[in-house]
PDB file of C-alpha atoms in Angstrom:
ATOM      1  CA  MET A  16      83.333 126.410  93.259  1.00  0.00           C
ATOM      2  CA  THR A  17      86.214 123.937  93.164  1.00  0.00           C
ATOM      3  CA  ASP A  18      85.683 120.836  95.269  1.00  0.00           C
ATOM      4  CA  LEU A  19      88.250 119.599  97.780  1.00  0.00           C
ATOM      5  CA  ILE A  20      89.477 116.018  97.562  1.00  0.00           C
ATOM      6  CA  ILE A  21      92.138 114.657  99.922  1.00  0.00           C
ATOM      7  CA  GLY A  22      93.017 111.041  99.220  1.00  0.00           C
ATOM      8  CA  PRO A  23      93.287 108.474 102.012  1.00  0.00           C
ATOM      9  CA  LYS A  24      96.901 108.118 103.149  1.00  0.00           C
ATOM     10  CA  VAL A  25      97.820 105.835 106.044  1.00  0.00           C
ATOM     11  CA  ASN A  26      96.642 107.465 109.309  1.00  0.00           C
ATOM     12  CA  TYR A  27      95.010 110.300 107.369  1.00  0.00           C
ATOM     13  CA  PRO A  28      91.290 110.495 106.548  1.00  0.00           C
ATOM     14  CA  PHE A  29      89.625 110.669 103.180  1.00  0.00           C
ATOM     15  CA  ILE A  30      87.974 114.065 102.643  1.00  0.00           C
ATOM     16  CA  PHE A  31      85.606 114.850  99.811  1.00  0.00           C
ATOM     17  CA  THR A  32      83.393 117.869  99.162  1.00  0.00           C
ATOM     18  CA  ASP A  33      80.610 118.283  96.601  1.00  0.00           C
ATOM     19  CA  ALA A  34      79.453 121.873  96.199  1.00  0.00           C
ATOM     20  CA  SER A  35      76.697 120.861  93.785  1.00  0.00           C
ATOM     21  CA  LYS A  36      75.067 118.742  96.509  1.00  0.00           C
ATOM     22  CA  GLY A  37      76.080 120.806  99.548  1.00  0.00           C
ATOM     23  CA  LEU A  38      77.996 117.857 100.989  1.00  0.00           C
ATOM     24  CA  VAL A  39      81.190 117.229 102.954  1.00  0.00           C
ATOM     25  CA  TYR A  40      82.410 113.701 103.689  1.00  0.00           C
ATOM     26  CA  ILE A  41      85.182 112.856 106.214  1.00  0.00           C
ATOM     27  CA  SER A  42      86.026 109.231 106.803  1.00  0.00           C
ATOM     28  CA  GLY A  43      88.566 106.744 108.104  1.00  0.00           C
ATOM     29  CA  ILE A  44      91.464 107.242 110.486  1.00  0.00           C
ATOM     30  CA  SER A  45      92.698 110.650 111.599  1.00  0.00           C
ATOM     31  CA  ILE A  46      96.022 110.866 113.412  1.00  0.00           C
ATOM     32  CA  PRO A  47      97.994 113.336 111.248  1.00  0.00           C
ATOM     33  CA  GLU A  48     101.131 114.935 112.605  1.00  0.00           C
ATOM     34  CA  ASN A  49      99.547 118.389 112.625  1.00  0.00           C
ATOM     35  CA  SER A  50      95.759 118.188 112.706  1.00  0.00           C
ATOM     36  CA  SER A  51      95.200 121.955 112.677  1.00  0.00           C
ATOM     37  CA  ASN A  52      97.174 122.436 109.474  1.00  0.00           C
ATOM     38  CA  PHE A  53      95.722 119.326 107.888  1.00  0.00           C
ATOM     39  CA  TYR A  54      92.098 120.397 108.360  1.00  0.00           C
ATOM     40  CA  LEU A  55      92.687 124.069 107.517  1.00  0.00           C
ATOM     41  CA  PRO A  56      91.895 123.638 103.763  1.00  0.00           C
ATOM     42  CA  LEU A  57      88.606 121.959 104.672  1.00  0.00           C
ATOM     43  CA  MET A  58      87.656 124.734 107.067  1.00  0.00           C
ATOM     44  CA  SER A  59      88.507 127.323 104.405  1.00  0.00           C
ATOM     45  CA  TRP A  60      86.346 125.466 101.878  1.00  0.00           C
ATOM     46  CA  ILE A  61      83.392 125.291 104.294  1.00  0.00           C
ATOM     47  CA  ASP A  62      83.722 128.952 105.198  1.00  0.00           C
ATOM     48  CA  ASP A  63      83.936 130.041 101.548  1.00  0.00           C
ATOM     49  CA  TYR A  64      81.011 127.814 100.574  1.00  0.00           C
ATOM     50  CA  LEU A  65      78.700 129.098 103.301  1.00  0.00           C
ATOM     51  CA  THR A  66      79.829 132.712 103.002  1.00  0.00           C
ATOM     52  CA  SER A  67      78.677 132.706  99.395  1.00  0.00           C
ATOM     53  CA  GLN A  68      75.042 132.369  98.390  1.00  0.00           C
ATOM     54  CA  ASN A  69      74.932 128.713  99.433  1.00  0.00           C
ATOM     55  CA  SER A  70      72.605 128.216 102.390  1.00  0.00           C
ATOM     56  CA  THR A  71      72.630 124.457 103.059  1.00  0.00           C
ATOM     57  CA  LEU A  72      75.461 122.103 104.009  1.00  0.00           C
ATOM     58  CA  THR A  73      75.482 118.508 105.234  1.00  0.00           C
ATOM     59  CA  VAL A  74      78.668 117.167 106.825  1.00  0.00           C
ATOM     60  CA  ASN A  75      79.036 113.403 107.150  1.00  0.00           C
ATOM     61  CA  PHE A  76      81.620 111.865 109.483  1.00  0.00           C
ATOM     62  CA  GLU A  77      82.429 108.152 109.312  1.00  0.00           C
ATOM     63  CA  MET A  78      85.437 107.805 111.584  1.00  0.00           C
ATOM     64  CA  LEU A  79      87.124 104.580 112.660  1.00  0.00           C
ATOM     65  CA  TYR A  80      89.667 106.196 114.944  1.00  0.00           C
ATOM     66  CA  PHE A  81      90.979 109.694 115.683  1.00  0.00           C
ATOM     67  CA  GLY A  82      93.427 111.172 118.145  1.00  0.00           C
ATOM     68  CA  ASN A  83      93.023 114.038 120.594  1.00  0.00           C
ATOM     69  CA  ARG A  84      94.422 116.629 118.200  1.00  0.00           C
ATOM     70  CA  SER A  85      91.953 115.567 115.525  1.00  0.00           C
ATOM     71  CA  SER A  86      89.205 115.784 118.125  1.00  0.00           C
ATOM     72  CA  LYS A  87      90.161 119.425 118.670  1.00  0.00           C
ATOM     73  CA  ALA A  88      90.161 120.019 114.904  1.00  0.00           C
ATOM     74  CA  PHE A  89      86.692 118.462 114.617  1.00  0.00           C
ATOM     75  CA  PHE A  90      85.428 120.761 117.368  1.00  0.00           C
ATOM     76  CA  ASP A  91      86.814 123.731 115.443  1.00  0.00           C
ATOM     77  CA  ILE A  92      84.897 122.559 112.370  1.00  0.00           C
ATOM     78  CA  PHE A  93      81.696 122.226 114.414  1.00  0.00           C
ATOM     79  CA  GLN A  94      82.188 125.727 115.831  1.00  0.00           C
ATOM     80  CA  LEU A  95      82.626 127.104 112.306  1.00  0.00           C
ATOM     81  CA  LEU A  96      79.390 125.397 111.290  1.00  0.00           C
ATOM     82  CA  ASP A  97      77.711 126.866 114.360  1.00  0.00           C
ATOM     83  CA  LYS A  98      78.779 130.378 113.332  1.00  0.00           C
ATOM     84  CA  HIS A  99      77.091 129.930 109.971  1.00  0.00           C
ATOM     85  CA  HIS A 100      74.056 128.280 111.576  1.00  0.00           C
ATOM     86  CA  ASN A 101      73.643 131.419 113.663  1.00  0.00           C
ATOM     87  CA  ASN A 102      73.702 133.369 110.387  1.00  0.00           C
ATOM     88  CA  LYS A 103      70.613 131.456 109.193  1.00  0.00           C
ATOM     89  CA  LYS A 104      72.438 128.795 107.198  1.00  0.00           C
ATOM     90  CA  GLN A 105      70.948 125.283 107.249  1.00  0.00           C
ATOM     91  CA  ILE A 106      73.541 122.979 108.783  1.00  0.00           C
ATOM     92  CA  GLU A 107      73.301 119.265 109.413  1.00  0.00           C
ATOM     93  CA  VAL A 108      75.942 116.875 110.749  1.00  0.00           C
ATOM     94  CA  ASN A 109      75.641 113.103 110.476  1.00  0.00           C
ATOM     95  CA  TRP A 110      78.010 111.194 112.750  1.00  0.00           C
ATOM     96  CA  PHE A 111      78.167 107.532 111.713  1.00  0.00           C
ATOM     97  CA  TYR A 112      79.524 104.733 113.884  1.00  0.00           C
ATOM     98  CA  HIS A 113      79.810 101.017 113.369  1.00  0.00           C
ATOM     99  CA  PRO A 114      77.838  98.620 115.608  1.00  0.00           C
ATOM    100  CA  GLU A 115      79.538  97.917 118.945  1.00  0.00           C
ATOM    101  CA  ASP A 116      81.924 100.875 118.483  1.00  0.00           C
ATOM    102  CA  GLU A 117      80.711 102.633 121.599  1.00  0.00           C
ATOM    103  CA  GLU A 118      83.738 104.918 121.785  1.00  0.00           C
ATOM    104  CA  ILE A 119      83.037 106.552 118.401  1.00  0.00           C
ATOM    105  CA  MET A 120      79.321 106.743 119.241  1.00  0.00           C
ATOM    106  CA  GLU A 121      80.005 108.439 122.580  1.00  0.00           C
ATOM    107  CA  LYS A 122      82.446 110.897 121.003  1.00  0.00           C
ATOM    108  CA  GLY A 123      79.724 111.911 118.583  1.00  0.00           C
ATOM    109  CA  GLU A 124      77.205 112.327 121.394  1.00  0.00           C
ATOM    110  CA  GLU A 125      79.708 114.470 123.266  1.00  0.00           C
ATOM    111  CA  PHE A 126      80.207 116.756 120.268  1.00  0.00           C
ATOM    112  CA  ALA A 127      76.463 116.940 119.618  1.00  0.00           C
ATOM    113  CA  GLY A 128      75.806 118.212 123.125  1.00  0.00           C
ATOM    114  CA  PHE A 129      77.574 121.502 122.404  1.00  0.00           C
ATOM    115  CA  PHE A 130      75.542 122.584 119.382  1.00  0.00           C
ATOM    116  CA  ASN A 131      71.929 123.376 118.503  1.00  0.00           C
ATOM    117  CA  TYR A 132      71.899 122.544 114.791  1.00  0.00           C
ATOM    118  CA  PRO A 133      70.856 119.010 113.728  1.00  0.00           C
ATOM    119  CA  PHE A 134      73.629 116.661 114.830  1.00  0.00           C
ATOM    120  CA  ASN A 135      72.545 113.091 114.153  1.00  0.00           C
ATOM    121  CA  ILE A 136      74.232 110.027 115.653  1.00  0.00           C
ATOM    122  CA  LYS A 137      73.626 107.109 113.299  1.00  0.00           C
ATOM    123  CA  GLU A 138      74.633 103.469 113.422  1.00  0.00           C
ATOM    124  CA  LYS A 139      76.042 102.183 110.133  1.00  0.00           C
ATOM    125  CA  PRO A 140      76.887  98.486 109.688  1.00  0.00           C
ATOM    126  CA  MET A 141      80.376  97.712 108.436  1.00  0.00           C
ATOM    127  CA  ALA A 142      80.273  96.925 104.721  1.00  0.00           C
ATOM    128  CA  SER A 143      81.287  93.296 104.228  1.00  0.00           C
ATOM    129  CA  LYS A 144      80.589  93.262 100.503  1.00  0.00           C
ATOM    130  CA  PHE A 145      80.806  95.809  97.734  1.00  0.00           C
ATOM    131  CA  ILE A 146      80.633  95.888  93.956  1.00  0.00           C
ATOM    132  CA  ALA A 147      81.284  98.631  91.403  1.00  0.00           C
ATOM    133  CA  GLU A 148      80.420  97.660  87.853  1.00  0.00           C
ATOM    134  CA  ARG A 149      82.980  97.976  85.088  1.00  0.00           C
ATOM    135  CA  THR A 150      82.714 100.899  82.654  1.00  0.00           C
ATOM    136  CA  SER A 151      84.866 102.048  79.752  1.00  0.00           C
ATOM    137  CA  ASN A 152      87.248 103.857  82.127  1.00  0.00           C
ATOM    138  CA  SER A 153      86.673 102.254  85.528  1.00  0.00           C
ATOM    139  CA  PRO A 154      87.326  98.666  86.592  1.00  0.00           C
ATOM    140  CA  LEU A 155      85.106  96.034  88.073  1.00  0.00           C
ATOM    141  CA  VAL A 156      85.792  96.286  91.813  1.00  0.00           C
ATOM    142  CA  CYS A 157      84.224  93.773  94.150  1.00  0.00           C
ATOM    143  CA  LEU A 158      84.629  92.542  97.702  1.00  0.00           C
ATOM    144  CA  ASN A 159      82.726  89.624  99.194  1.00  0.00           C
ATOM    145  CA  GLN A 160      82.090  88.471 102.751  1.00  0.00           C
ATOM    146  CA  SER A 161      84.936  85.947 102.570  1.00  0.00           C
ATOM    147  CA  GLY A 162      87.529  88.675 102.110  1.00  0.00           C
ATOM    148  CA  GLU A 163      88.026  88.045  98.397  1.00  0.00           C
ATOM    149  CA  MET A 164      88.774  91.152  96.379  1.00  0.00           C
ATOM    150  CA  LYS A 165      88.840  91.594  92.608  1.00  0.00           C
ATOM    151  CA  ILE A 166      89.956  94.621  90.590  1.00  0.00           C
ATOM    152  CA  GLU A 167      89.720  94.093  86.858  1.00  0.00           C
ATOM    153  CA  GLY A 168      89.581  96.316  83.778  1.00  0.00           C
ATOM    154  CA  THR A 169      90.668  99.830  82.813  1.00  0.00           C
ATOM    155  CA  SER A 170      91.350 102.253  85.675  1.00  0.00           C
ATOM    156  CA  THR A 171      91.481 105.819  84.348  1.00  0.00           C
ATOM    157  CA  ASN A 172      88.298 107.339  85.777  1.00  0.00           C
ATOM    158  CA  GLY A 173      88.763 110.824  87.255  1.00  0.00           C
ATOM    159  CA  LYS A 174      86.932 109.828  90.450  1.00  0.00           C
ATOM    160  CA  PRO A 175      88.714 106.647  91.611  1.00  0.00           C
ATOM    161  CA  TRP A 176      87.550 107.108  95.200  1.00  0.00           C
ATOM    162  CA  GLU A 177      84.053 106.100  94.118  1.00  0.00           C
ATOM    163  CA  TYR A 178      85.131 102.515  93.472  1.00  0.00           C
ATOM    164  CA  TYR A 179      88.354 102.124  95.503  1.00  0.00           C
ATOM    165  CA  TYR A 180      87.591 103.929  98.761  1.00  0.00           C
ATOM    166  CA  PRO A 181      85.001 101.394 100.070  1.00  0.00           C
ATOM    167  CA  ILE A 182      87.778  98.774  99.869  1.00  0.00           C
ATOM    168  CA  ILE A 183      90.230 101.032 101.722  1.00  0.00           C
ATOM    169  CA  LEU A 184      87.657 101.783 104.431  1.00  0.00           C
ATOM    170  CA  TRP A 185      86.921  98.063 104.846  1.00  0.00           C
ATOM    171  CA  LEU A 186      90.629  97.272 105.241  1.00  0.00           C
ATOM    172  CA  ASP A 187      91.026 100.041 107.832  1.00  0.00           C
ATOM    173  CA  THR A 188      88.021  98.612 109.681  1.00  0.00           C
ATOM    174  CA  VAL A 189      89.593  95.139 109.689  1.00  0.00           C
ATOM    175  CA  ARG A 190      92.862  96.667 110.898  1.00  0.00           C
ATOM    176  CA  PHE A 191      91.317  98.383 113.917  1.00  0.00           C
ATOM    177  CA  SER A 192      88.768  95.721 114.837  1.00  0.00           C
ATOM    178  CA  LEU A 193      91.382  92.935 114.639  1.00  0.00           C
ATOM    179  CA  LEU A 194      88.978  90.744 112.678  1.00  0.00           C
ATOM    180  CA  ALA A 195      90.447  87.434 111.525  1.00  0.00           C
ATOM    181  CA  VAL A 196      89.860  87.396 107.774  1.00  0.00           C
ATOM    182  CA  LYS A 197      91.798  85.651 105.035  1.00  0.00           C
ATOM    183  CA  ILE A 198      92.215  88.315 102.376  1.00  0.00           C
ATOM    184  CA  LYS A 199      92.747  87.337  98.746  1.00  0.00           C
ATOM    185  CA  VAL A 200      93.316  90.099  96.201  1.00  0.00           C
ATOM    186  CA  ASP A 201      93.220  89.583  92.444  1.00  0.00           C
ATOM    187  CA  ILE A 202      94.279  92.575  90.323  1.00  0.00           C
ATOM    188  CA  TYR A 203      94.129  92.486  86.525  1.00  0.00           C
ATOM    189  CA  LEU A 204      94.325  95.924  84.938  1.00  0.00           C
ATOM    190  CA  SER A 205      94.640  96.577  81.230  1.00  0.00           C
ATOM    191  CA  ARG A 206      95.411 100.255  81.791  1.00  0.00           C
ATOM    192  CA  ILE A 207      95.827 102.558  84.810  1.00  0.00           C
ATOM    193  CA  ASP A 208      96.754 106.232  85.138  1.00  0.00           C
ATOM    194  CA  LYS A 209      98.761 107.891  87.911  1.00  0.00           C
ATOM    195  CA  LEU A 210      95.750 109.124  89.884  1.00  0.00           C
ATOM    196  CA  ASN A 211      94.271 105.636  90.033  1.00  0.00           C
ATOM    197  CA  GLN A 212      97.669 104.170  90.911  1.00  0.00           C
ATOM    198  CA  CYS A 213      97.614 106.248  94.109  1.00  0.00           C
ATOM    199  CA  TYR A 214      94.502 104.381  95.244  1.00  0.00           C
ATOM    200  CA  ILE A 215      95.960 100.974  94.391  1.00  0.00           C
ATOM    201  CA  LYS A 216      99.005 101.957  96.466  1.00  0.00           C
ATOM    202  CA  ALA A 217      96.662 102.963  99.306  1.00  0.00           C
ATOM    203  CA  ILE A 218      95.049  99.523  99.184  1.00  0.00           C
ATOM    204  CA  VAL A 219      98.465  97.813  99.298  1.00  0.00           C
ATOM    205  CA  SER A 220      99.582  99.993 102.220  1.00  0.00           C
ATOM    206  CA  ARG A 221      96.456  98.947 104.155  1.00  0.00           C
ATOM    207  CA  LEU A 222      97.127  95.288 103.387  1.00  0.00           C
ATOM    208  CA  GLU A 223     100.569  95.716 104.956  1.00  0.00           C
ATOM    209  CA  LEU A 224      98.943  96.965 108.166  1.00  0.00           C
ATOM    210  CA  VAL A 225      96.403  94.146 108.521  1.00  0.00           C
ATOM    211  CA  LYS A 226      98.883  92.146 110.601  1.00  0.00           C
ATOM    212  CA  TYR A 227      96.537  89.591 112.134  1.00  0.00           C
ATOM    213  CA  ASN A 228      95.247  88.289 108.812  1.00  0.00           C
ATOM    214  CA  GLU A 229      96.571  86.084 106.064  1.00  0.00           C
ATOM    215  CA  VAL A 230      97.003  88.117 102.884  1.00  0.00           C
ATOM    216  CA  GLU A 231      97.529  86.882  99.347  1.00  0.00           C
ATOM    217  CA  LEU A 232      97.796  89.114  96.273  1.00  0.00           C
ATOM    218  CA  VAL A 233      98.045  88.205  92.599  1.00  0.00           C
ATOM    219  CA  TRP A 234      98.986  90.904  90.067  1.00  0.00           C
ATOM    220  CA  LYS A 235      98.007  89.808  86.575  1.00  0.00           C
ATOM    221  CA  TYR A 236      99.345  91.551  83.495  1.00  0.00           C
ATOM    222  CA  SER A 237      99.200  91.236  79.745  1.00  0.00           C
ATOM    223  CA  ASN A 238     101.811  93.856  78.814  1.00  0.00           C
ATOM    224  CA  ASN A 239     105.124  95.159  80.138  1.00  0.00           C
ATOM    225  CA  GLU A 240     103.700  98.563  81.140  1.00  0.00           C
ATOM    226  CA  ILE A 241     101.290  97.001  83.635  1.00  0.00           C
ATOM    227  CA  LYS A 242     104.037  94.665  84.878  1.00  0.00           C
ATOM    228  CA  THR A 243     106.315  97.683  85.485  1.00  0.00           C
ATOM    229  CA  ILE A 244     103.564  99.461  87.444  1.00  0.00           C
ATOM    230  CA  GLY A 245     103.096  96.299  89.507  1.00  0.00           C
ATOM    231  CA  ASP A 246     106.845  96.212  90.185  1.00  0.00           C
ATOM    232  CA  ASP A 247     106.744  99.821  91.392  1.00  0.00           C
ATOM    233  CA  ILE A 248     103.798  99.180  93.725  1.00  0.00           C
ATOM    234  CA  LEU A 249     104.661  95.730  95.071  1.00  0.00           C
ATOM    235  CA  LEU A 250     108.412  95.100  95.098  1.00  0.00           C
ATOM    236  CA  LYS A 251     108.914  97.145  98.275  1.00  0.00           C
ATOM    237  CA  SER A 252     105.791  95.728  99.871  1.00  0.00           C
ATOM    238  CA  THR A 253     105.875  93.337 102.831  1.00  0.00           C
ATOM    239  CA  ILE A 254     102.790  91.363 101.769  1.00  0.00           C
ATOM    240  CA  PRO A 255     102.996  88.032  99.912  1.00  0.00           C
ATOM    241  CA  PHE A 256     102.353  88.546  96.199  1.00  0.00           C
ATOM    242  CA  LYS A 257     103.000  86.965  92.853  1.00  0.00           C
ATOM    243  CA  PHE A 258     102.912  88.102  89.237  1.00  0.00           C
ATOM    244  CA  GLU A 259     100.944  86.155  86.662  1.00  0.00           C
ATOM    245  CA  LYS A 260     101.165  86.788  82.938  1.00  0.00           C
ATOM    246  CA  VAL A 261      97.883  86.538  81.065  1.00  0.00           C
ATOM    247  CA  GLN A 262      97.755  85.899  77.325  1.00  0.00           C
TER     248      GLN A 262
END
């Protein structure tokens, strides 16, 4: 079964499914223009997955903010899960919230009250540091508690969300919590494909929205191709940046 992956655009969540593990992951901010249409592919995937021989599905929500229309779409998803639960499928929902985010916690508790399958409300601390080790096709990606970010190496892995999405989620968290953090970003890529470029663009778009923080970005390059990609991503950006040629 083909998995569903919807990359994290501004005001849209990141959605990822893994049929081999019986897992759905929905995370970030959800205020799309048309929530019903946006979540329809996910509902179709869930329905197809559970209608087949698959009997177990875990759905993880890690939302920072969502509007009323998304709330309705979430309820529709929970009702679909309930239909399959009543048909003897093993359903579990994990609703994660960050400490002190009582609104997200209470929304989860409200949803949970309508359904009889396991619906767990779990506190999850905001990640203030992250590291993904460099491989032959994925870069070193790290974030520390001081707001310093480094992306370095080759970026052509077919699953860029595994190393870029924690950074995007952290920036969205900073945006909505209004934390005062000085953010320094150092990018030095030797090679990057179009799929990975989409995630770098998503990081830059989040940096533009973190209005209450000082942002500084350095794009290092050793060849004209990487410089051209940097031009495409940064020249229309509103954040302070500079290019630095590396020998």
